[in-house]
Tab-separated table of C-alpha atoms in Angstrom:
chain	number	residue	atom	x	y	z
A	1	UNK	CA	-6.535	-6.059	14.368
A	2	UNK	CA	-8.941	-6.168	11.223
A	3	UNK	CA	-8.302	-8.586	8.840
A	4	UNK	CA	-9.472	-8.197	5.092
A	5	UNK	CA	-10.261	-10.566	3.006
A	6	UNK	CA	-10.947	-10.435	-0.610
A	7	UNK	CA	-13.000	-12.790	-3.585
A	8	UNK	CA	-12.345	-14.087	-5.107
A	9	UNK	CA	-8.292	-14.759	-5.251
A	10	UNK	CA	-8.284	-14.959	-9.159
A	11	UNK	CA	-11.029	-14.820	-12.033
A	12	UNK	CA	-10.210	-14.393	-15.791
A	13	UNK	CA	-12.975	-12.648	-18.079
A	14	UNK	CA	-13.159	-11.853	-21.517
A	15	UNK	CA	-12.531	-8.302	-22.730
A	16	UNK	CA	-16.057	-6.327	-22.176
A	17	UNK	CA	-17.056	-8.270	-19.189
A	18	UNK	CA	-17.809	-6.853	-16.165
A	19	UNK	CA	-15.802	-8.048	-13.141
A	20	UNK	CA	-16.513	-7.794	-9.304
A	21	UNK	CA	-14.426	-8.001	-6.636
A	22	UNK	CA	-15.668	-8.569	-3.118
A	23	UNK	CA	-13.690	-7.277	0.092
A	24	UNK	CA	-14.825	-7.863	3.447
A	25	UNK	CA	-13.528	-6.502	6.829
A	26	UNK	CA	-14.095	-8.134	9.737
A	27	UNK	CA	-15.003	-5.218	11.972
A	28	UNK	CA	-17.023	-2.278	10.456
A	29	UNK	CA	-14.773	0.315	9.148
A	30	UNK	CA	-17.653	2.514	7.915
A	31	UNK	CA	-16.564	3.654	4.171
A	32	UNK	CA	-12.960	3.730	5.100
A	33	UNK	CA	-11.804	1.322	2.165
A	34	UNK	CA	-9.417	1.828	-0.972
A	35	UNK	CA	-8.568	-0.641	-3.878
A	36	UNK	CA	-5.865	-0.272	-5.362
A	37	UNK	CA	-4.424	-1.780	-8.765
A	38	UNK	CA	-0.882	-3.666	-9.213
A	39	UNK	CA	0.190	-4.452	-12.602
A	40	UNK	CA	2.527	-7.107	-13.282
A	41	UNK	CA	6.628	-5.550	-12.346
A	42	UNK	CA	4.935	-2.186	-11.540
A	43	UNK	CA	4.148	-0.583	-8.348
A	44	UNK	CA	0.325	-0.260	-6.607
A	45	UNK	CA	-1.342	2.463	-8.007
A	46	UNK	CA	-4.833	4.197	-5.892
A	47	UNK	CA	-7.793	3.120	-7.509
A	48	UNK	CA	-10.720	4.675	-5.200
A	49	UNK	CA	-11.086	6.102	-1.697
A	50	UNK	CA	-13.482	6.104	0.966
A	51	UNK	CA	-15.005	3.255	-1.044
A	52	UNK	CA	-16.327	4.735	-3.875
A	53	UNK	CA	-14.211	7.866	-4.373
A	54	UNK	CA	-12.369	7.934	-8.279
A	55	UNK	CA	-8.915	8.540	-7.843
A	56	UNK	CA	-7.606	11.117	-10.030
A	57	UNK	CA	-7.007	9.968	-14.047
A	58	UNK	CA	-8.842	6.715	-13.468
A	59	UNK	CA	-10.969	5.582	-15.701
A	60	UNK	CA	-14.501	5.751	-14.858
A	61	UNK	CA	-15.367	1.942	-15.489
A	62	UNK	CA	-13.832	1.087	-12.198
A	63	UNK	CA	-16.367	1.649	-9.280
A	64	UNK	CA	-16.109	1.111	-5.722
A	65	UNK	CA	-19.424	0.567	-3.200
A	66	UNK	CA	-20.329	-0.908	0.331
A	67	UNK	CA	-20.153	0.118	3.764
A	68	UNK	CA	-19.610	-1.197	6.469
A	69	UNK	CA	-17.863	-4.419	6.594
A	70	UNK	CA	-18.996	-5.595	2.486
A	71	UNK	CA	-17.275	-3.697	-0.447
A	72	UNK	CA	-17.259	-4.168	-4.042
A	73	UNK	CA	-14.767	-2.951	-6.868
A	74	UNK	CA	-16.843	-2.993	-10.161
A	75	UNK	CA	-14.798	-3.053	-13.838
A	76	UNK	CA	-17.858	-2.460	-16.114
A	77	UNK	CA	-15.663	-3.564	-19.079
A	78	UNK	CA	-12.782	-5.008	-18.696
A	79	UNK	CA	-10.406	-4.078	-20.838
A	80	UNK	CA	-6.569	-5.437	-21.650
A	81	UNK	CA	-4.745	-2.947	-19.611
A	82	UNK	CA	-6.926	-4.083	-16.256
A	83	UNK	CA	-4.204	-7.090	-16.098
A	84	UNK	CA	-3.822	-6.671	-12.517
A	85	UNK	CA	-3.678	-7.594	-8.909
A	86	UNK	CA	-6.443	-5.583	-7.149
A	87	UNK	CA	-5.900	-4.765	-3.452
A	88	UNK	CA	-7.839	-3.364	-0.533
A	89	UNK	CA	-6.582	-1.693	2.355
A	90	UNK	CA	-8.632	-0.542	5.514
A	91	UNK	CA	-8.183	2.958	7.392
A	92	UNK	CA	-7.509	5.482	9.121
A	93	UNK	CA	-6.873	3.305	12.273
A	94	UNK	CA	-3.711	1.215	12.089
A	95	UNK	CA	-2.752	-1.060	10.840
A	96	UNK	CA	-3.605	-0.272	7.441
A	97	UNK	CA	-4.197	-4.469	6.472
A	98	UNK	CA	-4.339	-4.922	3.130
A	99	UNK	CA	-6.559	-7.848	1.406
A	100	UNK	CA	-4.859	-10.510	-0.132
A	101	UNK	CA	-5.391	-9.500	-3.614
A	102	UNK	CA	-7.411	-10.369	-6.348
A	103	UNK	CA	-5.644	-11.476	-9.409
A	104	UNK	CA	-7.455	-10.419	-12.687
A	105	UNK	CA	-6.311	-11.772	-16.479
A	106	UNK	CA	-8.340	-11.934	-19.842
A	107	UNK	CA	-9.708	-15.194	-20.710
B	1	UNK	CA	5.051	16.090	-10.121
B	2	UNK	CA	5.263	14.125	-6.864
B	3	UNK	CA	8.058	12.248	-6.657
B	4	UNK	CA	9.278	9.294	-4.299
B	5	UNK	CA	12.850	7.740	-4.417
B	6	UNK	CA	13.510	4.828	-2.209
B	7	UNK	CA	17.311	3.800	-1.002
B	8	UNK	CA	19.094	1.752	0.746
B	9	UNK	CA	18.122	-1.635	-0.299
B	10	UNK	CA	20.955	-4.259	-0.736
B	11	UNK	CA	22.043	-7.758	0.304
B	12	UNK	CA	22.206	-7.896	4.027
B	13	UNK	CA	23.287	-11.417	6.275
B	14	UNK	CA	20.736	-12.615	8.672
B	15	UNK	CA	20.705	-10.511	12.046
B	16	UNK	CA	22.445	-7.765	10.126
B	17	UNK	CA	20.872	-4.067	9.435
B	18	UNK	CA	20.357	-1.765	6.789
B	19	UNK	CA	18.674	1.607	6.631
B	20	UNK	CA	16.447	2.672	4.107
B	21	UNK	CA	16.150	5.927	2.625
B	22	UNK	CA	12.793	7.713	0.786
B	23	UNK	CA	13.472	10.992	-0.875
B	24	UNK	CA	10.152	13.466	-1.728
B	25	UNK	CA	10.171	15.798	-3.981
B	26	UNK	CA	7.177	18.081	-5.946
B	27	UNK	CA	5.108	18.163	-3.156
B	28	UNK	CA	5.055	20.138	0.893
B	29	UNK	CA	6.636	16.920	2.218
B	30	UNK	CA	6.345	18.011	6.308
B	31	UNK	CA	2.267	17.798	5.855
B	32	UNK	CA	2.072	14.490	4.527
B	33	UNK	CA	2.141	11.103	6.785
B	34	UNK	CA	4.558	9.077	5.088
B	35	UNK	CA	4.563	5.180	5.418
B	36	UNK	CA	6.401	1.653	4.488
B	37	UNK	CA	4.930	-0.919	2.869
B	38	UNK	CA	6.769	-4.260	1.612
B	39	UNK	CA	6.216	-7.091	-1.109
B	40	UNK	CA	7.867	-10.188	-0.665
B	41	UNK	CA	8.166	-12.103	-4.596
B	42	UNK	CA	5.028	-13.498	-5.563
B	43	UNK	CA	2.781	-12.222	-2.205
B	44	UNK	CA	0.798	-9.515	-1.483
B	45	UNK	CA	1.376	-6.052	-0.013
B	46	UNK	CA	1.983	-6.105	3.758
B	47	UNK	CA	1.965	-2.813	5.826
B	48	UNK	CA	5.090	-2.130	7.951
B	49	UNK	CA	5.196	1.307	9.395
B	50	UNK	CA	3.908	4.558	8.955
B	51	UNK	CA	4.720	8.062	10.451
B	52	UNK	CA	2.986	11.236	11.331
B	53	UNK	CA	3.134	14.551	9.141
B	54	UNK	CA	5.300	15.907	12.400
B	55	UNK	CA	7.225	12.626	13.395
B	56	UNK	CA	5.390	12.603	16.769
B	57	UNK	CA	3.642	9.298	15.991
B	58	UNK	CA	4.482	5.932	14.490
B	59	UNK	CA	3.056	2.464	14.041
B	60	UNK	CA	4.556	-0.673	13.157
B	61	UNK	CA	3.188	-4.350	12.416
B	62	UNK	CA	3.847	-6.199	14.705
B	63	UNK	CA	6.276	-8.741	13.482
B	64	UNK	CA	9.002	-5.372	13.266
B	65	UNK	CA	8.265	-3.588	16.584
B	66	UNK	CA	11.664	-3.711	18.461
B	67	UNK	CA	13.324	-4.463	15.745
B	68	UNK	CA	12.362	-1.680	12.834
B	69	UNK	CA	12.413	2.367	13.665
B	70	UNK	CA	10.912	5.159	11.216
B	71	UNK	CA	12.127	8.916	10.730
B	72	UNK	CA	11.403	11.188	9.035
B	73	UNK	CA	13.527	14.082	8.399
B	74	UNK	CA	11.616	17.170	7.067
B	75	UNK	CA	14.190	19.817	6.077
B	76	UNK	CA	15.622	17.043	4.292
B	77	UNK	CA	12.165	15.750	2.789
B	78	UNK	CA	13.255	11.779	3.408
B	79	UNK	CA	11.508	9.317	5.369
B	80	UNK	CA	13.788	6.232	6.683
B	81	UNK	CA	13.464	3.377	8.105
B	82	UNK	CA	15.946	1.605	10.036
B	83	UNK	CA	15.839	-1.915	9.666
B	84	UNK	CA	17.607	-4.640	12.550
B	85	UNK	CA	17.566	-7.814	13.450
B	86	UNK	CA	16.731	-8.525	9.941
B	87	UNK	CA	15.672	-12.089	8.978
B	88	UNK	CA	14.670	-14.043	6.144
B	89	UNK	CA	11.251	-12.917	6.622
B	90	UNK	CA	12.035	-9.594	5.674
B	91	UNK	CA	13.239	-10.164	2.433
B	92	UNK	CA	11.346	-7.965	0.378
B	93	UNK	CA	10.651	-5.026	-2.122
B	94	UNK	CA	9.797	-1.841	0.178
B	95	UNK	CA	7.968	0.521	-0.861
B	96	UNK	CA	7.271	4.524	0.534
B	97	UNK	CA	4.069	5.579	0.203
B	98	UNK	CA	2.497	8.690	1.044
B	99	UNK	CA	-0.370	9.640	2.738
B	100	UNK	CA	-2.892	12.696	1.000
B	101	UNK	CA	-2.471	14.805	4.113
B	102	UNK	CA	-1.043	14.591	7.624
B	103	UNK	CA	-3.071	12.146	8.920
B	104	UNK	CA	-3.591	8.176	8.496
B	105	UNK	CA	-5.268	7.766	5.565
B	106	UNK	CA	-4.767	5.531	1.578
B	107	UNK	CA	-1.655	5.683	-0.374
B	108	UNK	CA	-1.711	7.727	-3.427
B	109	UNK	CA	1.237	8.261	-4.014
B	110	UNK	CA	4.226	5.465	-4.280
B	111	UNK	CA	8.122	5.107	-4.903
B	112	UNK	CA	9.286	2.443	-7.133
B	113	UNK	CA	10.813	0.544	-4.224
B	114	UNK	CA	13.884	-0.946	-3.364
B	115	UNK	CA	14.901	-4.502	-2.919
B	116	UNK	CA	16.243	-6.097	0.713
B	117	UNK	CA	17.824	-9.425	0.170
B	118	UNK	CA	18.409	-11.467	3.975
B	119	UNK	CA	21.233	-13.717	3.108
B	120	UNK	CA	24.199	-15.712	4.097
């Protein structure tokens, strides 16, 4: 199985900063990568697809690169509502492993 | 709008089984792949099963195969899972999620879950 892994496991930032999240598989999995974001109490919402793909209604300061086994989820200003736990997930070959999160809060 | 209602969730004693129930609605259900994914308080998301647009192939994580079994019924539009065996490990929010087309691929859409509590 792939395992994920994800950097950092928390970071706070002040509103307007921009944040970067690191995943890393430890096979290649070509641009088969989504983030996804978890508020606190609510459920995982799809951020981006096939790495860098927008999700519908999501806000273009999140962006998603990398390739390969590196990926990156860019917030080019973080803003209040980006409060969140930000996941990866690997595909289309299970299992779908998830990263272990990335907790994000406003400094 | 899609739509996905999870039931089924409840108090259950260790060893004991419970079935869990995901409802579909505002979307072709029977072309979708349709999958399980759990939360245990405080943790991350963990992957448990997933199912086929067709129900002629699953997957489970390993730490359920034997013990877990996923349906789907599409005239009905539900996905279940059938949970046994259940232990404390399992104690978690589940969660359906649903695939963009019949094959394995992200989550965009999810259900607002349903809690399993392993107990004596």
């Amino acid at each position: 199985d792939i395992q994920m892994t994800q950097s950092p496991s928390s970071l706070s930032a002040s509103v307007g900063d921009r944040v970067t999240i690191t995943c890393r598989a430890r096979q290649g999995i070509n641009n088969f990568l989504a983030w996804y974001q978890q508020k606190p109490g609510k459920v995982p919402k799809l951020l981006i697809y096939t790495a860098s793909t927008l999700h519908s209604g999501v806000p273009s300061r999140f962006s998603g690169s990398g390739s390969g086994t590196d990926f990156t989820l860019t917030i080019s200003s973080l803003q209040p509502e980006d409060v969140a736990t930000y996941y990866c997930q690997k595909y289309p070959s299970a299992p779908f492993t998830f990263g272990p999160g990335t907790k994000v809060d406003i400094k | 709008e899609v739509q996905l209602v999870e039931s089924g969730g409840g108090l259950v004693q260790p060893g004991g089984s419970l079935r869990l129930s995901c409802g579909a609605s505002g979307f072709t259900f029977r072309i979708h792949a349709m999958h399980w994914v759990r939360q245990a308080s405080g943790k991350g998301l963990e992957y448990v099963s997933g199912i086929n647009s067709n129900g002629g192939a699953t997957y489970y994580v390993d730490s359920v195969k034997g013990r877990f079994t996923i349906s789907r019924d599409n005239s009905k539009n539900t996905v279940y899972l059938q949970m046994g065996s259940l232990r404390a490990e399992d104690m978690a929010v589940y969660y359906c999620a649903r695939s963009p087309s019949s094959g394995w691929y992200y989550f965009d859409s999810w259900g607002q879950g349903t809690l399993v509590t392993v107990s004596s």
